[in-house]
DNA sequence: CTAGATGTTAAGGT
DNA sequence: CACCTTAACATCTA
């Protein structure tokens, strides 16, 4: 149990934008253009707006063609123009393996390919879900999501913060305003930008907003490069020190915690004003 | 045994 | 209305 690689694997997943990007890359590298033979549903509660029968009917004999990523969602285009919707919530992930490999406790839905491999949707806490939709645009509309956090341009980003009267962290995490940022990465983005999580958006300067925008890209690019494993981020990042009793990598004072929007925020009161 | 963790949603308060 | 907090969902760890 002291093997660090093994320990790391056991850390809970917290899928935000970088994690979903990694799932996309993983699916692209393993599961495209292979005929789906059968689908095994271990838990039907995981479905949203679809059923095991509908899913089987739509997928059997077909292939995953391409994927796209928006906010915390991953979409898989099927060669019959349907889209599989994957949301990972707090503990969802994907695993590709030989399809004779034994079922693991949290395997929920299994796509068995004719090549003898399978893609498994794994979700310990059952809060994630799988959907099947005909129109991607229609689905996105119904979610009322804001622009994708990584792709949003400066002008739209600025407008969001100029309009919001809430706190900066709450705004960053609000999927209806910006899609893809969760509790963990919002802490990092705020730290990198030197903005206090509770600071009202109305008090942000233009420079603050530009700083936040720039740091979303920086942090997401960096996290994606490190396989979305916060433990592998540079030591200058807050996430490495994000625990009780942790110390700010910049000024070495104690990191504080506060409950914001129902989540625990970690930040440095000296470096984030 | 309890508290706390993660994301979303609904409900209730200011 | 726009914003906030809380609780619920499921399950595991400290």
Coordinates of C-alpha atoms (C1' of nucleotides) in Angstrom, one line a residue, chain A residues 16 72 87 90 125 263-264, chain B residues 4-10:
Chain A
X16 CA -13.7 18.8 -14.4
X72 CA -17.8 18.7 -18.2
X87 CA -21.2 13.0 -17.7
X90 CA -17.6 13.2 -9.1
X125 CA -21.0 7.0 -6.6
X263 CA -18.0 23.6 -1.4
X264 CA -14.7 24.0 0.5
Chain B
dG4 C1' -16.5 15.2 4.7
dA5 C1' -15.6 14.7 -0.2
dT6 C1' -16.8 15.4 -5.2
dG7 C1' -21.2 17.8 -9.2
dT8 C1' -25.9 18.8 -10.2
dT9 C1' -30.3 20.0 -9.1
dA10 C1' -34.2 21.6 -6.4

